[in-house]
Amino acid sequence: MLRVTPSKNADAAKQYFGKSMVRSDYYSEGQEIAGLWGGKAAERLGLSGQVDQESYFALCDNRDPKTLEALTPRQKANRRAGYDFTFSTPKSVSVMYELSGDQRILDAFLEAERETMREMETEMKTRVRKNGRDEDRLTGNMVWAEFVHFTARPVDGIPDPHLHAHVFALNATWDETEGRWKAGQFGDLNRDAPYYEAAFDARLAHKLNALGYATERAGLSFELAGVPQSVIDKFSRRRNEIEKEAARLGVTTGEGKHSIGYRNREGKKKGKSKPQLRREWNEWLTHEERVALATAMGGKPGGGGGAGSVIDASQAMDYAVEHCFERASVTSEKRLKAEALRYGVGSVLPDAIDQAAKGKEIIRRERYGEMLVTTRAVRTEELQMLGFVREGRGKVDPFGKDVEKVGSLEGEQLNAALHVLHSRDRVVGIRGAAGTGKTTMMKATVAAIEENSGQQVLVFAPSAQASRSVLYKDGFKNATTVAQLLVDEKLQNQAKGQVLWIDEAGLMSSKDARSVFRLAEELDSRIVLSGDYKQHSAVARGDAFRLLESEAGLDIATLTHIRRQKKSDYRKAVEAISTGTAKGAEKGFELLQKMGAIVEATGEQRRRMLVDDYMDAVGDGETALVIAPTHAEGMDITADIRDELKQKNRLGGHECFFKARRNTHWTGAQKGDARNYRAGQVVKFHKAVAGARKSKNGVRGTSGGYAKGESAMVLKQEMGHVIILRQDGSQASLPLDHAERFSVYETRNLAVAPGERLRITENGYGKVEGRPGDNEHRLNNGDIFTVEGFTKKGDIKLDNGVVLPKDFGHIAHGYVDTSHASQGKTVKRVFIAVGDESLKAANRAQWYVSVSRGELGVKIYTENAKELKAAVQKSPERMSATELLRGESDAAPKKRKRLDMRRIGRYLKDRMQDAYDAIASRGLWQQRVIQQKEQHYDR
């Protein structure tokens, strides 16, 4: 594990590490050892060997330790002294080191940490600001002080084993170009910390394997094979203490938990030597645990290795590519390599992964000081999607050539309708900001298309909530999902020669857009896209709607006049935010603050104020919506609302508990890796898997016999297989090679009482009492019902007459939505919770969607208005492969550069790429042309 923590100032750096240079009693007791200097910059300063307090304090004060003169040119109050890079071993390694006394483990740890620091040093930079320049320069040197500790902070006076090192990098680096010392630019190292963490773990696991200790992956890191979980838990009292407090406070992020640990820690204790501690630790173990540890430590040098099959660099990179590019068209090379290292921990090393990342399928480009990557498959997907729109321009007859009036529409709504009716393009678009009356325009336009062209308009949306709930309620009774269109042959036959209207198109991925376009070409259908790409985008890769306008020239009409908000000050704030710019988000925030909509309070008081206001609105008979950016904060507020409802006797006194499932939302790559599974998880098949067979031991094989909708429980994972318990009581091996056909869920107990608001979290069916024959009733993801009571069998009775089976599983309390779940909803009043732990989830899209739900009013409850204001200005846009290869993206800042021959060369190369793109798009499905282009471009 690696944590990066900036120092607040010189005094803080002196206070924390100064004690480690004078407390000889700590060294003698074996809980710490003397610090050592490291780094090329340390050598330049003449520092080597043991860290001395005088030199360390001088560097903290930005002074040369030899001359005591100012080191870097800028000296200001509260100057950041440096960064603490804390490297920690997995708990099983710490325990094994202490109880075995194997000094080779310490040597392996130090080697892994120092190799990783040297790798980080090669990436060290400094800022360049001379002559109007604004860039970073690689220096490749650092100075650091390494302090090694062996125990965690005490719990009840006794520490747990915890082998870790604080490597404090001082804020100075030598700039060879300018010939002087300057402050370091640590931002990139901090950003890339997940990669360096994975590289450290990979090195440490490899070295331990060479010593004879087998390793197995655990979460994002690894543990020693054979060390019982009971031992890991027993010696993790400090972690358990922090987790317990985090659960009480609703804290879920690593930063938040680190803060809890810092605030609530006990002081280090003197008086117990390492032998004394080891005797006490040994007494905590059972006989069985001692035997297990003895077995785990009994390897021979070179005889370790991973507990599972060996993974080579090519396999690890294949996994990383599949995982990273499922939900992003472009990612950083460091993130790609980090995923590969985590997947192959114990089998692969950073150098091998670095070579694998340069494979032919991966396209690399440096942008804004960072190496970014995409793949040829992603690029081809975008070429085909963009090519369909380009090729379809001016190729069809208008729906209504002479139509000038559409129902009772006026102004921009009429212009948008006429834009569709008069268009000669195969694909036409409408961008409607939230609350601009897009649904009214859509209804009138659909009617006009069908009346004037004789074609039927079939309506779809990317999500079940947007199609079967929102669109259904708006009058489009046959609306369904894009996914249903792509697999339903009957629906496809109905769509031949007709019009496919896709609403909420901003939620459609590039992959789905390409699939829809392919289908439209086969069916000779036209397409209308409507939505707002400035709200939330697809979970899967590619912001298709935005890309089609910016790169394919999709002709789009816009609706900007907001009608939802009834009060002018509220409406002006939403209008500013709806521009989708940082300046608009900032202006909207200031307008909301001016009208008193921003409430600043801390902790329980903040939640209390929100709950009181929500209860008042509901009590007045108004529709109300509570939005939280994260599920964790939403659960805290839900608990407070339920407590209030109980006090007001609005929830029945009799609660029943049900097993509620929560989707892990793993990628296909994660679902295909057996090591990710844990006992008690639930697997549900959303597509059938045919062909049952049995292996010799009677366990059904991985290909066999699963019906759509079938669920099973995970029993264990072993030797690359996941053993599940099926509903008929038989055991089977989960078909990991069909990961696209199932989802994986965690389960928890959910208390439900009469009067409860319950949200459906996945499509399914309930039963209608009293209805003869087929009494199934469809339930859509996002639907909210009130619980009337329970049947004698323990099923849930809903207020619409539907009975929900007790084992349905896909339920949650319906009081708080995330902004994603709220998109498309309209209420009288909206209440938004953004605690410190939710700030990372805040951005322009989340802000826009959340604030724009209300008609009469909005209130935002935050712990820090200044930080929230900064957070909501962040762009949510993801770079596309097309933008990466052209070097253009709104998602990253543009820097001015001098015009030189290299830039001219890049310009000509980009224009050549444009020409090849145009050739490829003329024959959209001619893969041979695309392949020739790629081969030529490689040459």
GROMACS .gro file of N, CA and C in nm, residues 552-678:
model
  381
  552ALA      N    1  -1.869   1.475  -3.599
  552ALA     CA    2  -1.936   1.430  -3.721
  552ALA      C    3  -2.024   1.539  -3.781
  553GLY      N    4  -2.034   1.652  -3.712
  553GLY     CA    5  -2.116   1.761  -3.764
  553GLY      C    6  -2.265   1.732  -3.757
  554LEU      N    7  -2.309   1.651  -3.659
  554LEU     CA    8  -2.451   1.623  -3.645
  554LEU      C    9  -2.527   1.755  -3.629
  555ASP      N   10  -2.631   1.773  -3.714
  555ASP     CA   11  -2.710   1.896  -3.712
  555ASP      C   12  -2.805   1.892  -3.593
  556ILE      N   13  -2.787   1.984  -3.501
  556ILE     CA   14  -2.862   1.982  -3.376
  556ILE      C   15  -2.938   2.113  -3.355
  557ALA      N   16  -3.065   2.101  -3.320
  557ALA     CA   17  -3.144   2.215  -3.274
  557ALA      C   18  -3.137   2.219  -3.123
  558THR      N   19  -3.147   2.338  -3.065
  558THR     CA   20  -3.134   2.348  -2.919
  558THR      C   21  -3.256   2.414  -2.856
  559LEU      N   22  -3.289   2.366  -2.738
  559LEU     CA   23  -3.393   2.426  -2.654
  559LEU      C   24  -3.324   2.482  -2.531
  560THR      N   25  -3.329   2.611  -2.513
  560THR     CA   26  -3.256   2.674  -2.403
  560THR      C   27  -3.347   2.749  -2.305
  561HIS      N   28  -3.470   2.779  -2.348
  561HIS     CA   29  -3.560   2.856  -2.261
  561HIS      C   30  -3.620   2.765  -2.155
  562ILE      N   31  -3.578   2.784  -2.031
  562ILE     CA   32  -3.620   2.696  -1.921
  562ILE      C   33  -3.759   2.735  -1.872
  563ARG      N   34  -3.845   2.633  -1.859
  563ARG     CA   35  -3.983   2.655  -1.818
  563ARG      C   36  -4.014   2.590  -1.683
  564ARG      N   37  -3.931   2.497  -1.638
  564ARG     CA   38  -3.963   2.420  -1.518
  564ARG      C   39  -3.963   2.508  -1.393
  565GLN      N   40  -3.857   2.585  -1.374
  565GLN     CA   41  -3.846   2.665  -1.252
  565GLN      C   42  -3.941   2.785  -1.259
  566LYS      N   43  -4.027   2.799  -1.159
  566LYS     CA   44  -4.132   2.900  -1.161
  566LYS      C   45  -4.085   3.034  -1.107
  567LYS      N   46  -3.979   3.035  -1.027
  567LYS     CA   47  -3.929   3.159  -0.969
  567LYS      C   48  -3.809   3.208  -1.049
  568SER      N   49  -3.806   3.337  -1.076
  568SER     CA   50  -3.706   3.391  -1.168
  568SER      C   51  -3.563   3.374  -1.119
  569ASP      N   52  -3.538   3.396  -0.988
  569ASP     CA   53  -3.401   3.383  -0.939
  569ASP      C   54  -3.351   3.239  -0.949
  570TYR      N   55  -3.440   3.145  -0.918
  570TYR     CA   56  -3.406   3.002  -0.932
  570TYR      C   57  -3.381   2.968  -1.078
  571ARG      N   58  -3.468   3.017  -1.165
  571ARG     CA   59  -3.455   2.988  -1.308
  571ARG      C   60  -3.324   3.044  -1.365
  572LYS      N   61  -3.286   3.165  -1.323
  572LYS     CA   62  -3.162   3.224  -1.373
  572LYS      C   63  -3.041   3.142  -1.330
  573ALA      N   64  -3.047   3.086  -1.208
  573ALA     CA   65  -2.935   3.003  -1.161
  573ALA      C   66  -2.923   2.877  -1.246
  574VAL      N   67  -3.037   2.813  -1.275
  574VAL     CA   68  -3.034   2.692  -1.357
  574VAL      C   69  -2.991   2.723  -1.499
  575GLU      N   70  -3.033   2.836  -1.552
  575GLU     CA   71  -2.993   2.876  -1.687
  575GLU      C   72  -2.841   2.891  -1.696
  576ALA      N   73  -2.780   2.948  -1.594
  576ALA     CA   74  -2.634   2.963  -1.594
  576ALA      C   75  -2.566   2.828  -1.589
  577ILE      N   76  -2.615   2.740  -1.502
  577ILE     CA   77  -2.554   2.608  -1.487
  577ILE      C   78  -2.572   2.525  -1.614
  578SER      N   79  -2.685   2.542  -1.684
  578SER     CA   80  -2.716   2.460  -1.802
  578SER      C   81  -2.623   2.486  -1.919
  579THR      N   82  -2.541   2.593  -1.913
  579THR     CA   83  -2.445   2.616  -2.021
  579THR      C   84  -2.338   2.508  -2.025
  580GLY      N   85  -2.321   2.438  -1.912
  580GLY     CA   86  -2.225   2.329  -1.908
  580GLY      C   87  -2.081   2.374  -1.897
  581THR      N   88  -2.058   2.502  -1.866
  581THR     CA   89  -1.922   2.554  -1.852
  581THR      C   90  -1.886   2.576  -1.707
  582ALA      N   91  -1.756   2.587  -1.681
  582ALA     CA   92  -1.712   2.613  -1.544
  582ALA      C   93  -1.762   2.749  -1.497
  583LYS      N   94  -1.757   2.848  -1.586
  583LYS     CA   95  -1.805   2.981  -1.550
  583LYS      C   96  -1.954   2.979  -1.521
  584GLY      N   97  -2.031   2.902  -1.599
  584GLY     CA   98  -2.174   2.891  -1.575
  584GLY      C   99  -2.205   2.825  -1.442
  585ALA      N  100  -2.128   2.719  -1.409
  585ALA     CA  101  -2.147   2.651  -1.280
  585ALA      C  102  -2.117   2.745  -1.164
  586GLU      N  103  -2.011   2.825  -1.180
  586GLU     CA  104  -1.973   2.921  -1.076
  586GLU      C  105  -2.080   3.029  -1.060
  587LYS      N  106  -2.128   3.082  -1.173
  587LYS     CA  107  -2.231   3.186  -1.167
  587LYS      C  108  -2.359   3.132  -1.104
  588GLY      N  109  -2.398   3.010  -1.144
  588GLY     CA  110  -2.518   2.949  -1.087
  588GLY      C  111  -2.505   2.931  -0.937
  589PHE      N  112  -2.386   2.889  -0.893
  589PHE     CA  113  -2.362   2.872  -0.750
  589PHE      C  114  -2.380   3.005  -0.677
  590GLU      N  115  -2.323   3.112  -0.732
  590GLU     CA  116  -2.332   3.243  -0.667
  590GLU      C  117  -2.476   3.293  -0.662
  591LEU      N  118  -2.554   3.267  -0.767
  591LEU     CA  119  -2.695   3.307  -0.767
  591LEU      C  120  -2.773   3.229  -0.662
  592LEU      N  121  -2.746   3.100  -0.651
  592LEU     CA  122  -2.812   3.018  -0.548
  592LEU      C  123  -2.773   3.065  -0.408
  593GLN      N  124  -2.647   3.101  -0.393
  593GLN     CA  125  -2.600   3.150  -0.263
  593GLN      C  126  -2.670   3.281  -0.227
  594LYS      N  127  -2.688   3.366  -0.327
  594LYS     CA  128  -2.754   3.494  -0.305
  594LYS      C  129  -2.899   3.478  -0.263
  595MET      N  130  -2.967   3.375  -0.317
  595MET     CA  131  -3.107   3.354  -0.282
  595MET      C  132  -3.124   3.268  -0.157
  596GLY      N  133  -3.012   3.237  -0.090
  596GLY     CA  134  -3.017   3.163   0.036
  596GLY      C  135  -3.035   3.014   0.022
  597ALA      N  136  -3.004   2.960  -0.095
  597ALA     CA  137  -3.024   2.817  -0.118
  597ALA      C  138  -2.905   2.733  -0.073
  598ILE      N  139  -2.790   2.795  -0.045
  598ILE     CA  140  -2.672   2.723   0.001
  598ILE      C  141  -2.668   2.728   0.154
  599VAL      N  142  -2.683   2.614   0.218
  599VAL     CA  143  -2.683   2.606   0.364
  599VAL      C  144  -2.552   2.542   0.409
  600GLU      N  145  -2.474   2.614   0.488
  600GLU     CA  146  -2.344   2.564   0.534
  600GLU      C  147  -2.354   2.523   0.680
  601ALA      N  148  -2.332   2.395   0.707
  601ALA     CA  149  -2.337   2.342   0.844
  601ALA      C  150  -2.255   2.214   0.848
  602THR      N  151  -2.227   2.164   0.967
  602THR     CA  152  -2.141   2.047   0.979
  602THR      C  153  -2.212   1.929   1.044
  603GLY      N  154  -2.161   1.809   1.012
  603GLY     CA  155  -2.200   1.685   1.079
  603GLY      C  156  -2.349   1.661   1.087
  604GLU      N  157  -2.392   1.619   1.205
  604GLU     CA  158  -2.532   1.583   1.227
  604GLU      C  159  -2.625   1.704   1.212
  605GLN      N  160  -2.575   1.823   1.244
  605GLN     CA  161  -2.658   1.943   1.231
  605GLN      C  162  -2.699   1.963   1.085
  606ARG      N  163  -2.606   1.943   0.994
  606ARG     CA  164  -2.635   1.959   0.851
  606ARG      C  165  -2.745   1.861   0.807
  607ARG      N  166  -2.730   1.735   0.845
  607ARG     CA  167  -2.831   1.635   0.807
  607ARG      C  168  -2.965   1.663   0.875
  608ARG      N  169  -2.958   1.710   0.998
  608ARG     CA  170  -3.081   1.740   1.073
  608ARG      C  171  -3.162   1.850   1.002
  609MET      N  172  -3.092   1.953   0.956
  609MET     CA  173  -3.158   2.064   0.886
  609MET      C  174  -3.223   2.016   0.757
  610LEU      N  175  -3.152   1.931   0.684
  610LEU     CA  176  -3.208   1.877   0.559
  610LEU      C  177  -3.333   1.795   0.587
  611VAL      N  178  -3.325   1.706   0.684
  611VAL     CA  179  -3.439   1.618   0.714
  611VAL      C  180  -3.559   1.700   0.760
  612ASP      N  181  -3.536   1.802   0.842
  612ASP     CA  182  -3.648   1.886   0.888
  612ASP      C  183  -3.716   1.956   0.771
  613ASP      N  184  -3.635   2.012   0.680
  613ASP     CA  185  -3.692   2.082   0.565
  613ASP      C  186  -3.767   1.986   0.473
  614TYR      N  187  -3.711   1.867   0.454
  614TYR     CA  188  -3.776   1.767   0.370
  614TYR      C  189  -3.910   1.725   0.432
  615MET      N  190  -3.911   1.700   0.562
  615MET     CA  191  -4.035   1.658   0.629
  615MET      C  192  -4.141   1.769   0.623
  616ASP      N  193  -4.099   1.894   0.633
  616ASP     CA  194  -4.194   2.005   0.623
  616ASP      C  195  -4.257   2.009   0.484
  617ALA      N  196  -4.175   1.990   0.381
  617ALA     CA  197  -4.227   1.994   0.244
  617ALA      C  198  -4.326   1.881   0.220
  618VAL      N  199  -4.290   1.762   0.263
  618VAL     CA  200  -4.379   1.646   0.247
  618VAL      C  201  -4.506   1.666   0.328
  619GLY      N  202  -4.491   1.722   0.448
  619GLY     CA  203  -4.607   1.749   0.533
  619GLY      C  204  -4.702   1.849   0.473
  620ASP      N  205  -4.650   1.940   0.389
  620ASP     CA  206  -4.734   2.039   0.322
  620ASP      C  207  -4.795   1.985   0.194
  621GLY      N  208  -4.772   1.856   0.166
  621GLY     CA  209  -4.831   1.795   0.048
  621GLY      C  210  -4.755   1.819  -0.081
  622GLU      N  211  -4.632   1.869  -0.072
  622GLU     CA  212  -4.552   1.894  -0.192
  622GLU      C  213  -4.467   1.771  -0.226
  623THR      N  214  -4.447   1.751  -0.357
  623THR     CA  215  -4.354   1.646  -0.397
  623THR      C  216  -4.213   1.694  -0.369
  624ALA      N  217  -4.131   1.606  -0.315
  624ALA     CA  218  -3.995   1.646  -0.276
  624ALA      C  219  -3.897   1.535  -0.311
  625LEU      N  220  -3.773   1.573  -0.336
  625LEU     CA  221  -3.669   1.478  -0.373
  625LEU      C  222  -3.542   1.514  -0.297
  626VAL      N  223  -3.482   1.414  -0.236
  626VAL     CA  224  -3.352   1.432  -0.170
  626VAL      C  225  -3.246   1.368  -0.259
  627ILE      N  226  -3.138   1.441  -0.286
  627ILE     CA  227  -3.031   1.390  -0.373
  627ILE      C  228  -2.899   1.395  -0.297
  628ALA      N  229  -2.824   1.287  -0.304
  628ALA     CA  230  -2.688   1.281  -0.248
  628ALA      C  231  -2.595   1.226  -0.355
  629PRO      N  232  -2.476   1.283  -0.373
  629PRO     CA  233  -2.385   1.236  -0.479
  629PRO      C  234  -2.338   1.092  -0.460
  630THR      N  235  -2.331   1.044  -0.335
  630THR     CA  236  -2.279   0.910  -0.310
  630THR      C  237  -2.381   0.826  -0.234
  631HIS      N  238  -2.374   0.694  -0.253
  631HIS     CA  239  -2.464   0.603  -0.183
  631HIS      C  240  -2.441   0.609  -0.031
  632ALA      N  241  -2.315   0.627   0.010
  632ALA     CA  242  -2.285   0.629   0.153
  632ALA      C  243  -2.357   0.743   0.222
  633GLU      N  244  -2.348   0.863   0.165
  633GLU     CA  245  -2.417   0.976   0.227
  633GLU      C  246  -2.568   0.958   0.218
  634GLY      N  247  -2.616   0.902   0.108
  634GLY     CA  248  -2.758   0.875   0.093
  634GLY      C  249  -2.811   0.782   0.200
  635MET      N  250  -2.732   0.680   0.238
  635MET     CA  251  -2.774   0.586   0.342
  635MET      C  252  -2.783   0.655   0.478
  636ASP      N  253  -2.691   0.748   0.506
  636ASP     CA  254  -2.696   0.820   0.633
  636ASP      C  255  -2.823   0.905   0.642
  637ILE      N  256  -2.855   0.974   0.535
  637ILE     CA  257  -2.973   1.061   0.535
  637ILE      C  258  -3.100   0.977   0.540
  638THR      N  259  -3.098   0.863   0.471
  638THR     CA  260  -3.213   0.772   0.476
  638THR      C  261  -3.241   0.729   0.618
  639ALA      N  262  -3.136   0.694   0.692
  639ALA     CA  263  -3.152   0.651   0.831
  639ALA      C  264  -3.215   0.762   0.915
  640ASP      N  265  -3.172   0.888   0.891
  640ASP     CA  266  -3.227   1.000   0.966
  640ASP      C  267  -3.374   1.023   0.931
  641ILE      N  268  -3.409   1.012   0.802
  641ILE     CA  269  -3.548   1.031   0.760
  641ILE      C  270  -3.636   0.922   0.821
  642ARG      N  271  -3.589   0.797   0.820
  642ARG     CA  272  -3.669   0.688   0.876
  642ARG      C  273  -3.690   0.707   1.027
  643ASP      N  274  -3.587   0.755   1.096
  643ASP     CA  275  -3.603   0.782   1.240
  643ASP      C  276  -3.711   0.887   1.262
  644GLU      N  277  -3.711   0.990   1.180
  644GLU     CA  278  -3.811   1.096   1.193
  644GLU      C  279  -3.951   1.043   1.162
  645LEU      N  280  -3.962   0.960   1.059
  645LEU     CA  281  -4.092   0.902   1.023
  645LEU      C  282  -4.146   0.814   1.134
  646LYS      N  283  -4.056   0.741   1.200
  646LYS     CA  284  -4.099   0.656   1.311
  646LYS      C  285  -4.150   0.740   1.427
  647GLN      N  286  -4.079   0.851   1.455
  647GLN     CA  287  -4.122   0.936   1.565
  647GLN      C  288  -4.258   0.998   1.538
  648LYS      N  289  -4.287   1.023   1.411
  648LYS     CA  290  -4.416   1.083   1.373
  648LYS      C  291  -4.521   0.976   1.342
  649ASN      N  292  -4.487   0.850   1.370
  649ASN     CA  293  -4.579   0.737   1.349
  649ASN      C  294  -4.624   0.725   1.204
  650ARG      N  295  -4.536   0.761   1.111
  650ARG     CA  296  -4.568   0.745   0.969
  650ARG      C  297  -4.514   0.613   0.914
  651LEU      N  298  -4.434   0.544   0.993
  651LEU     CA  299  -4.393   0.409   0.960
  651LEU      C  300  -4.454   0.315   1.063
  652GLY      N  301  -4.502   0.201   1.014
  652GLY     CA  302  -4.561   0.103   1.105
  652GLY      C  303  -4.460   0.052   1.206
  653GLY      N  304  -4.507   0.012   1.320
  653GLY     CA  305  -4.416  -0.033   1.425
  653GLY      C  306  -4.350  -0.166   1.396
  654HIS      N  307  -4.411  -0.247   1.309
  654HIS     CA  308  -4.358  -0.381   1.282
  654HIS      C  309  -4.266  -0.378   1.160
  655GLU      N  310  -4.137  -0.399   1.182
  655GLU     CA  311  -4.040  -0.404   1.073
  655GLU      C  312  -4.007  -0.548   1.038
  656CYS      N  313  -3.990  -0.573   0.911
  656CYS     CA  314  -3.939  -0.703   0.865
  656CYS      C  315  -3.806  -0.678   0.793
  657PHE      N  316  -3.719  -0.778   0.797
  657PHE     CA  317  -3.588  -0.763   0.733
  657PHE      C  318  -3.582  -0.851   0.608
  658PHE      N  319  -3.530  -0.792   0.500
  658PHE     CA  320  -3.519  -0.862   0.372
  658PHE      C  321  -3.375  -0.852   0.321
  659LYS      N  322  -3.333  -0.951   0.246
  659LYS     CA  323  -3.201  -0.949   0.184
  659LYS      C  324  -3.207  -0.859   0.061
  660ALA      N  325  -3.138  -0.747   0.067
  660ALA     CA  326  -3.134  -0.653  -0.045
  660ALA      C  327  -3.003  -0.669  -0.120
  661ARG      N  328  -3.010  -0.669  -0.250
  661ARG     CA  329  -2.890  -0.685  -0.333
  661ARG      C  330  -2.844  -0.549  -0.386
  662ARG      N  331  -2.713  -0.535  -0.390
  662ARG     CA  332  -2.656  -0.414  -0.448
  662ARG      C  333  -2.553  -0.454  -0.553
  663ASN      N  334  -2.575  -0.409  -0.675
  663ASN     CA  335  -2.488  -0.447  -0.787
  663ASN      C  336  -2.345  -0.397  -0.763
  664THR      N  337  -2.247  -0.485  -0.781
  664THR     CA  338  -2.107  -0.445  -0.767
  664THR      C  339  -2.061  -0.358  -0.884
  665HIS      N  340  -2.135  -0.366  -0.996
  665HIS     CA  341  -2.101  -0.293  -1.118
  665HIS      C  342  -1.959  -0.324  -1.164
  666TRP      N  343  -1.918  -0.450  -1.147
  666TRP     CA  344  -1.788  -0.491  -1.198
  666TRP      C  345  -1.787  -0.484  -1.351
  667THR      N  346  -1.669  -0.460  -1.406
  667THR     CA  347  -1.653  -0.471  -1.551
  667THR      C  348  -1.651  -0.618  -1.590
  668GLY      N  349  -1.661  -0.644  -1.719
  668GLY     CA  350  -1.654  -0.782  -1.767
  668GLY      C  351  -1.525  -0.849  -1.725
  669ALA      N  352  -1.414  -0.774  -1.727
  669ALA     CA  353  -1.285  -0.830  -1.687
  669ALA      C  354  -1.286  -0.870  -1.540
  670GLN      N  355  -1.343  -0.785  -1.456
  670GLN     CA  356  -1.350  -0.817  -1.313
  670GLN      C  357  -1.437  -0.939  -1.287
  671LYS      N  358  -1.549  -0.950  -1.359
  671LYS     CA  359  -1.637  -1.067  -1.341
  671LYS      C  360  -1.570  -1.194  -1.390
  672GLY      N  361  -1.477  -1.183  -1.482
  672GLY     CA  362  -1.410  -1.299  -1.536
  672GLY      C  363  -1.292  -1.348  -1.453
  673ASP      N  364  -1.259  -1.277  -1.345
  673ASP     CA  365  -1.146  -1.312  -1.259
  673ASP      C  366  -1.198  -1.376  -1.132
  674ALA      N  367  -1.175  -1.505  -1.114
  674ALA     CA  368  -1.229  -1.580  -0.999
  674ALA      C  369  -1.182  -1.523  -0.866
  675ARG      N  370  -1.066  -1.458  -0.864
  675ARG     CA  371  -1.010  -1.410  -0.738
  675ARG      C  372  -1.089  -1.295  -0.677
  676ASN      N  373  -1.181  -1.236  -0.754
  676ASN     CA  374  -1.259  -1.123  -0.703
  676ASN      C  375  -1.379  -1.167  -0.618
  677TYR      N  376  -1.415  -1.296  -0.625
  677TYR     CA  377  -1.539  -1.341  -0.562
  677TYR      C  378  -1.519  -1.377  -0.416
  678ARG      N  379  -1.628  -1.355  -0.337
  678ARG     CA  380  -1.627  -1.390  -0.196
  678ARG      C  381  -1.756  -1.465  -0.162
   0.00000   0.00000   0.00000
